[in-house]
CSV table of C-alpha atoms in Angstrom, one decimal:
chain,number,residue,atom,x,y,z
Z,1,TRP,CA,18.0,181.2,128.9
Z,2,PHE,CA,18.6,182.5,132.2
Z,3,VAL,CA,16.2,184.0,134.7
Z,4,THR,CA,16.2,187.5,136.7
Z,5,ARG,CA,14.3,189.5,139.4
Z,6,SER,CA,13.6,192.3,136.8
Z,7,GLU,CA,14.5,194.0,134.0
Z,8,SER,CA,17.2,196.2,135.4
Z,9,TRP,CA,20.2,196.3,133.7
Z,10,GLU,CA,22.3,195.6,137.0
Z,11,GLU,CA,20.5,192.1,137.1
Z,12,LEU,CA,20.7,191.5,133.2
Z,13,ARG,CA,24.2,192.4,132.9
Z,14,PRO,CA,25.9,189.2,134.7
Z,15,GLY,CA,23.7,187.1,132.5
Z,16,LEU,CA,24.5,188.7,129.3
Z,17,THR,CA,28.3,189.0,130.3
Z,18,ALA,CA,28.5,185.2,130.9
Z,19,PHE,CA,26.4,184.8,127.8
Z,20,ARG,CA,29.0,186.8,125.6
Z,21,ASP,CA,31.7,184.9,127.6
Z,22,ARG,CA,30.2,181.6,126.3
Z,23,LEU,CA,29.8,182.9,122.6
Z,24,GLU,CA,33.5,183.7,122.5
Z,25,ARG,CA,34.5,180.6,123.8
Z,26,LEU,CA,32.5,178.8,121.2
Z,27,GLY,CA,33.7,181.0,118.3
Z,28,THR,CA,30.2,182.4,117.3
Z,29,LEU,CA,30.6,186.0,119.0
Z,30,GLU,CA,31.2,187.6,115.7
Z,31,GLN,CA,27.9,186.2,114.5
Z,32,LEU,CA,25.8,188.0,117.0
Z,33,ALA,CA,24.5,191.3,114.8
Z,34,ALA,CA,21.6,192.3,116.4
Z,35,TRP,CA,19.4,191.9,119.4
Z,36,TRP,CA,15.5,192.6,120.1
Z,37,SER,CA,13.9,193.7,123.4
Z,38,ASP,CA,10.6,194.8,124.2
Z,39,ARG,CA,12.2,197.8,126.0
Z,40,CYS,CA,14.2,198.5,122.7
Z,41,CYS,CA,16.5,201.6,123.3
Z,42,ASP,CA,15.6,202.2,127.0
Z,43,GLY,CA,15.2,205.9,126.4
Z,44,CYS,CA,18.9,206.2,125.2
Z,45,LEU,CA,19.1,209.4,123.0
Z,46,ASP,CA,22.5,208.0,121.0
Z,47,VAL,CA,21.6,204.3,120.2
Z,48,THR,CA,25.1,203.5,119.3
Z,49,LYS,CA,26.1,204.0,123.4
Z,50,HIS,CA,23.7,201.6,124.6
Z,51,VAL,CA,24.9,199.5,127.4
Z,52,LEU,CA,24.2,196.5,125.5
Z,53,VAL,CA,27.0,197.5,123.0
Z,54,GLN,CA,29.4,197.7,125.7
Z,55,ILE,CA,28.6,194.4,127.3
Z,56,MET,CA,28.8,192.6,123.9
Z,57,HIS,CA,32.1,194.1,122.8
Z,58,GLY,CA,33.4,191.8,120.1
Z,59,SER,CA,30.3,191.3,118.4
Z,60,ARG,CA,28.8,192.9,115.7
Z,61,ILE,CA,26.1,194.9,117.6
Z,62,TRP,CA,26.5,198.3,117.3
Z,63,ARG,CA,23.4,199.7,118.4
Z,64,ALA,CA,20.8,199.4,121.2
Z,65,PRO,CA,18.4,196.7,120.9
Z,66,TYR,CA,15.3,196.7,118.2
Z,67,LYS,CA,11.7,195.9,118.9
Z,68,ASP,CA,9.9,193.9,117.3
Z,69,CYS,CA,6.6,195.6,115.8
Z,70,PHE,CA,4.2,193.1,117.0
Z,71,HIS,CA,4.8,194.2,120.8
Z,72,GLY,CA,5.0,197.9,119.9
Z,73,ILE,CA,1.8,197.9,118.4
Z,74,ASN,CA,0.2,195.5,120.9
Z,75,GLY,CA,1.5,198.2,123.5
Z,76,VAL,CA,-1.0,200.4,121.9
Z,77,THR,CA,-3.7,198.5,121.1
Z,78,ARG,CA,-4.1,197.2,124.7
Z,79,THR,CA,-4.8,200.7,126.0
Z,80,GLY,CA,-8.0,200.5,123.8
Z,81,ASP,CA,-11.6,200.0,125.0
Z,82,GLU,CA,-12.3,196.4,124.5
Z,83,GLY,CA,-16.0,197.1,124.1
Z,84,VAL,CA,-15.7,198.0,120.3
Z,85,PRO,CA,-13.8,195.3,118.7
Z,86,LEU,CA,-14.3,196.5,115.2
Z,87,GLN,CA,-12.8,199.7,116.1
Z,88,LYS,CA,-9.7,197.7,117.5
Z,89,SER,CA,-9.0,195.6,114.9
Z,90,GLU,CA,-9.1,198.8,112.6
Z,91,LEU,CA,-6.5,200.4,115.0
Z,92,GLY,CA,-4.2,197.5,114.8
Z,93,THR,CA,-4.3,197.3,111.2
Z,94,GLY,CA,-3.9,200.6,110.6
Z,95,LEU,CA,-0.8,200.8,112.8
Z,96,PHE,CA,1.0,197.8,111.1
Z,97,ARG,CA,0.4,199.3,107.8
Z,98,ALA,CA,2.1,202.8,109.2
Z,99,VAL,CA,5.5,200.9,109.8
Z,100,ARG,CA,5.4,197.5,107.8
Z,101,GLU,CA,4.3,196.3,104.2
Z,102,ILE,CA,3.3,193.2,102.6
Z,103,PRO,CA,4.7,193.5,98.8
Z,104,ASP,CA,2.1,192.3,96.4
Z,105,SER,CA,4.6,189.7,95.1
Z,106,GLU,CA,4.2,187.8,98.3
Z,107,VAL,CA,0.7,187.6,98.3
Z,108,ASP,CA,0.7,186.4,94.6
Z,109,PRO,CA,2.1,182.5,95.3
Z,110,PRO,CA,-0.4,181.5,97.7
Z,111,ALA,CA,-3.1,183.2,96.2
Z,112,ASN,CA,-2.4,181.7,92.5
Z,113,TYR,CA,-2.2,178.2,94.5
Z,114,LEU,CA,-5.9,179.0,95.8
Z,115,ILE,CA,-7.2,180.0,92.7
Z,116,ARG,CA,-6.0,176.6,90.8
Z,117,ALA,CA,-6.5,174.2,94.0
Z,118,LYS,CA,-9.9,175.8,95.3
Z,119,LYS,CA,-11.3,177.7,92.3
Z,120,MET,CA,-11.2,180.7,94.4
Z,121,ASN,CA,-11.7,184.0,92.2
Z,122,GLN,CA,-8.4,186.6,92.5
Z,123,GLY,CA,-10.2,189.0,95.0
Z,124,VAL,CA,-11.1,186.0,97.5
Z,125,ALA,CA,-8.1,183.9,96.8
Z,126,ARG,CA,-5.7,187.1,97.7
Z,127,VAL,CA,-7.8,187.8,101.0
Z,128,GLU,CA,-7.8,184.1,102.0
Z,129,ALA,CA,-4.1,183.9,101.4
Z,130,LEU,CA,-3.3,186.8,104.0
Z,131,ASN,CA,-5.3,185.4,106.5
Z,132,LYS,CA,-4.0,181.7,106.1
Z,133,TYR,CA,-0.3,182.1,105.1
Z,134,ARG,CA,1.4,185.1,106.9
Z,135,LYS,CA,1.7,183.3,110.2
Z,136,SER,CA,4.0,180.5,108.5
Z,137,GLY,CA,6.1,183.2,107.0
Z,138,ILE,CA,5.0,181.8,103.3
Z,139,ILE,CA,3.4,185.6,102.9
Z,140,ARG,CA,6.5,187.8,104.2
Z,141,ASN,CA,6.5,191.4,105.2
Z,142,ARG,CA,9.3,194.4,105.6
Z,143,THR,CA,9.5,197.5,107.5
Z,144,TYR,CA,9.8,200.9,105.9
Z,145,GLN,CA,12.5,203.3,106.6
Z,146,PRO,CA,12.4,205.0,110.0
Z,147,GLU,CA,11.7,208.4,108.4
Z,148,THR,CA,8.7,206.7,106.3
Z,149,GLN,CA,7.5,205.0,109.7
Z,150,LEU,CA,7.5,208.3,111.5
Z,151,ARG,CA,5.5,210.0,108.9
Z,152,ARG,CA,3.0,207.4,108.5
Z,153,TRP,CA,2.6,206.9,112.3
Z,154,LYS,CA,1.8,210.6,113.0
Z,155,ALA,CA,-0.9,210.6,110.2
Z,156,GLU,CA,-2.2,207.4,112.0
Z,157,THR,CA,-2.2,209.1,115.1
Z,158,LYS,CA,-3.5,212.3,113.7
Z,159,LYS,CA,-6.6,210.1,112.1
Z,160,TRP,CA,-7.4,208.4,115.5
Z,161,VAL,CA,-7.5,212.0,117.7
Z,162,ASP,CA,-9.9,213.2,115.0
Z,163,LYS,CA,-11.9,209.8,115.0
Z,164,ALA,CA,-12.5,210.1,119.1
Z,165,GLU,CA,-13.2,213.7,118.7
Z,166,ALA,CA,-15.9,212.8,116.4
Z,167,CYS,CA,-17.1,209.8,118.6
Z,168,ARG,CA,-17.5,212.6,121.6
Z,169,ARG,CA,-19.4,214.8,119.6
Z,170,GLU,CA,-21.7,212.1,118.5
Z,171,GLY,CA,-22.0,210.7,121.9
Z,172,VAL,CA,-20.9,207.0,120.7
Z,173,ARG,CA,-18.1,204.5,122.1
Z,174,CYS,CA,-14.6,204.7,120.8
Z,175,VAL,CA,-11.7,202.2,121.1
Z,176,VAL,CA,-9.4,205.4,121.8
Z,177,ARG,CA,-9.3,205.6,125.7
Z,178,PRO,CA,-8.0,208.8,127.3
Z,179,GLN,CA,-5.2,209.1,130.2
Z,180,THR,CA,-6.6,208.6,133.5
Z,181,ALA,CA,-5.7,209.8,136.8
Z,182,ARG,CA,-4.5,206.6,137.8
Z,183,ARG,CA,-1.6,206.8,135.6
Z,184,VAL,CA,-3.1,204.5,133.1
Z,185,MET,CA,-1.4,205.6,129.6
Z,186,GLY,CA,-4.2,206.5,127.2
Z,187,THR,CA,-4.4,205.3,123.4
Z,188,ILE,CA,-3.3,208.7,121.8
Z,189,GLU,CA,-0.5,208.9,124.7
Z,190,ALA,CA,0.9,205.4,123.7
Z,191,MET,CA,1.0,206.3,120.1
Z,192,THR,CA,3.0,209.8,121.0
Z,193,ALA,CA,5.4,207.7,123.2
Z,194,ALA,CA,6.3,205.5,120.4
Z,195,LYS,CA,7.3,208.2,118.0
Z,196,PRO,CA,10.8,208.6,119.6
Z,197,HIS,CA,11.7,205.1,119.5
Z,198,ILE,CA,10.3,205.0,115.8
Z,199,ALA,CA,12.4,208.0,115.0
Z,200,ARG,CA,15.6,206.4,116.5
Z,201,GLY,CA,15.2,203.2,114.0
Z,202,CYS,CA,14.3,200.8,116.6
Z,203,TRP,CA,11.1,199.5,114.9
Z,204,CYS,CA,12.8,199.2,111.7
Z,205,ASP,CA,14.2,195.5,110.6
Z,206,PRO,CA,18.2,195.9,110.6
Z,207,TRP,CA,18.5,194.0,106.9
Z,208,PRO,CA,16.3,193.5,103.7
Z,209,MET,CA,13.5,191.5,103.8
Z,210,ALA,CA,15.1,188.3,102.5
Z,211,GLU,CA,17.7,188.2,105.3
Z,212,MET,CA,15.2,188.5,107.9
Z,213,TYR,CA,13.7,185.5,107.0
Z,214,VAL,CA,14.9,182.0,107.5
Z,215,CYS,CA,13.2,179.0,105.0
Z,216,THR,CA,12.0,175.8,107.5
Z,217,LYS,CA,10.0,173.8,105.0
Z,218,VAL,CA,8.5,173.5,101.9
Z,219,GLN,CA,4.8,172.2,101.8
Z,220,PRO,CA,4.2,169.2,100.6
Z,221,VAL,CA,0.8,169.6,99.0
Z,222,THR,CA,0.8,173.5,98.1
Z,223,GLY,CA,4.5,173.5,97.2
Z,224,LEU,CA,4.8,176.8,99.3
Z,225,GLN,CA,7.9,178.0,101.5
Z,226,GLU,CA,7.8,178.3,105.0
Z,227,ARG,CA,10.1,180.6,107.0
Z,228,LEU,CA,10.9,181.9,110.3
Z,229,HIS,CA,11.3,185.4,110.9
Z,230,ILE,CA,14.4,186.6,112.5
Z,231,GLY,CA,13.1,188.5,115.6
Z,232,ASP,CA,10.5,187.1,115.9
Z,233,SER,CA,9.3,186.5,119.5
Z,234,GLY,CA,6.9,183.5,119.4
Z,235,LYS,CA,9.3,180.8,120.9
Z,236,ASN,CA,10.1,183.3,123.5
Z,237,GLU,CA,6.3,183.6,124.5
Z,238,VAL,CA,5.7,179.7,124.6
Z,239,ARG,CA,8.5,179.3,127.0
Z,240,HIS,CA,7.2,182.4,129.2
Z,241,ARG,CA,4.1,180.5,129.2
Z,242,THR,CA,5.6,177.7,131.1
Z,243,LEU,CA,7.7,179.6,133.3
Z,244,ASN,CA,4.7,181.6,134.1
Z,245,GLU,CA,2.7,178.6,135.2
Z,246,ILE,CA,5.6,177.5,137.6
Z,247,VAL,CA,5.6,181.2,138.8
Z,248,GLU,CA,1.7,180.8,139.6
Z,249,GLY,CA,2.2,177.8,141.3
Z,250,ILE,CA,4.5,179.3,144.2
Z,251,ALA,CA,2.1,179.6,146.7
Z,252,ARG,CA,1.2,176.0,146.5
Z,253,LEU,CA,5.0,174.5,146.2
Z,254,GLY,CA,6.9,177.0,148.0
Z,255,GLU,CA,9.7,179.4,147.2
Z,256,ASP,CA,12.5,176.8,147.2
Z,257,VAL,CA,10.7,174.1,145.2
Z,258,ALA,CA,9.4,176.8,142.8
Z,259,GLU,CA,13.0,177.8,142.3
Z,260,ALA,CA,14.2,174.5,141.7
Z,261,ASP,CA,11.4,173.9,139.3
Z,262,ILE,CA,12.2,176.8,137.3
Z,263,ALA,CA,15.9,175.7,137.4
Z,264,PHE,CA,15.1,172.6,135.7
Z,265,ALA,CA,12.9,174.0,133.4
Z,266,VAL,CA,15.6,176.7,132.0
Z,267,PHE,CA,18.4,173.9,132.1
Z,268,GLN,CA,16.2,171.5,130.2
Z,269,ALA,CA,15.4,174.1,127.5
Z,270,ASN,CA,19.3,175.2,127.5
Z,271,ARG,CA,20.2,171.4,126.9
Z,272,GLU,CA,17.7,171.0,124.1
Z,273,VAL,CA,19.1,173.5,122.2
Z,274,ASP,CA,22.8,172.8,122.8
Z,275,VAL,CA,21.8,169.1,121.5
Z,276,LEU,CA,20.2,170.3,118.5
Z,277,PHE,CA,22.7,172.5,117.5
Z,278,GLY,CA,25.8,170.0,118.7
Z,279,ARG,CA,27.1,172.5,120.9
Z,280,VAL,CA,29.8,171.6,123.8
Z,281,ASP,CA,30.8,174.0,126.5
Z,282,GLU,CA,33.0,173.3,129.3
Z,283,HIS,CA,31.4,175.8,131.3
Z,284,SER,CA,27.6,175.8,132.5
Z,285,LEU,CA,25.5,179.1,132.3
Z,286,SER,CA,24.0,179.7,135.7
Z,287,VAL,CA,20.0,179.8,135.5
Z,288,PHE,CA,20.2,182.9,138.2
Z,289,PRO,CA,23.3,184.9,137.3
Z,290,TRP,CA,22.4,187.6,139.4
Z,291,SER,CA,22.8,185.3,142.5
Z,292,ASP,CA,26.2,184.4,141.4
Z,293,ALA,CA,27.3,187.7,141.1
Z,294,ASP,CA,26.0,188.4,144.7
Z,295,LEU,CA,27.7,185.7,146.0
Z,296,ASN,CA,31.1,186.6,143.8
Z,297,ALA,CA,30.7,190.1,145.2
Z,298,ASP,CA,30.6,188.9,149.0
Z,299,ALA,CA,33.5,186.3,148.2
Z,300,ALA,CA,35.6,189.2,147.0
Z,301,ASP,CA,35.0,191.3,150.2
Z,302,VAL,CA,36.3,188.6,152.1
Z,303,LEU,CA,39.3,187.2,150.1
């Protein structure tokens, strides 16, 4: 982990370069094969020439970062009207089904357990299994190929364009919000903006479903296998929540104390992971690499 003031590549590059050098020192650079970012390709028309490919030379990264579908879909649904929750749920479900699928074979094991243990009928058991066992990775899902994703996404967009028009004619509320003069992106505009990224493969898993999950533990009671999804940002969100709590207290703590708080929190996070995996590195990653880069640049001008 390291901290930047913005998501600009000018600030990200020093930290990513230090991270790449560390992987090389530890002998694990060649294991790095894919990267996920909320911004995915940054609009780069040729994903093989993205700046990340240049920074991570020597690794197996060959294209711009991917974007996990949760954040991509959330970028659309958050533009919707909160006053129609059922429609908003329908919108999110439809967008998920446009880009990802859950094979029937994934639902069968937990559904069969519920049928045996809870005496549920098959229909109820499958619905309960989907509600209960997706988060833990017991029920996996996979992406369609980019061409299929794009075709299904366009169909879903047309569906909501038509639905919004029907709601307008009937004078009823609709989850689809229009673009406003205040430059707040509308729902259909957000769906349209996602299309180029889907077409470039940013929303597509880089490997087959079996390789996108890491087995963690078998539940002792159910006997079902839990897994972690590669590219999932759940742990990132937990860490961001901690850092955001520190940032919110800057007015009370003062900038210097808050900066030290952030430094200790990030150092502790990095230290815990290094101890967990037995990593030993003689170089310490800076929490604020952009600051180090500025200092090095000033020193170079003097020397």
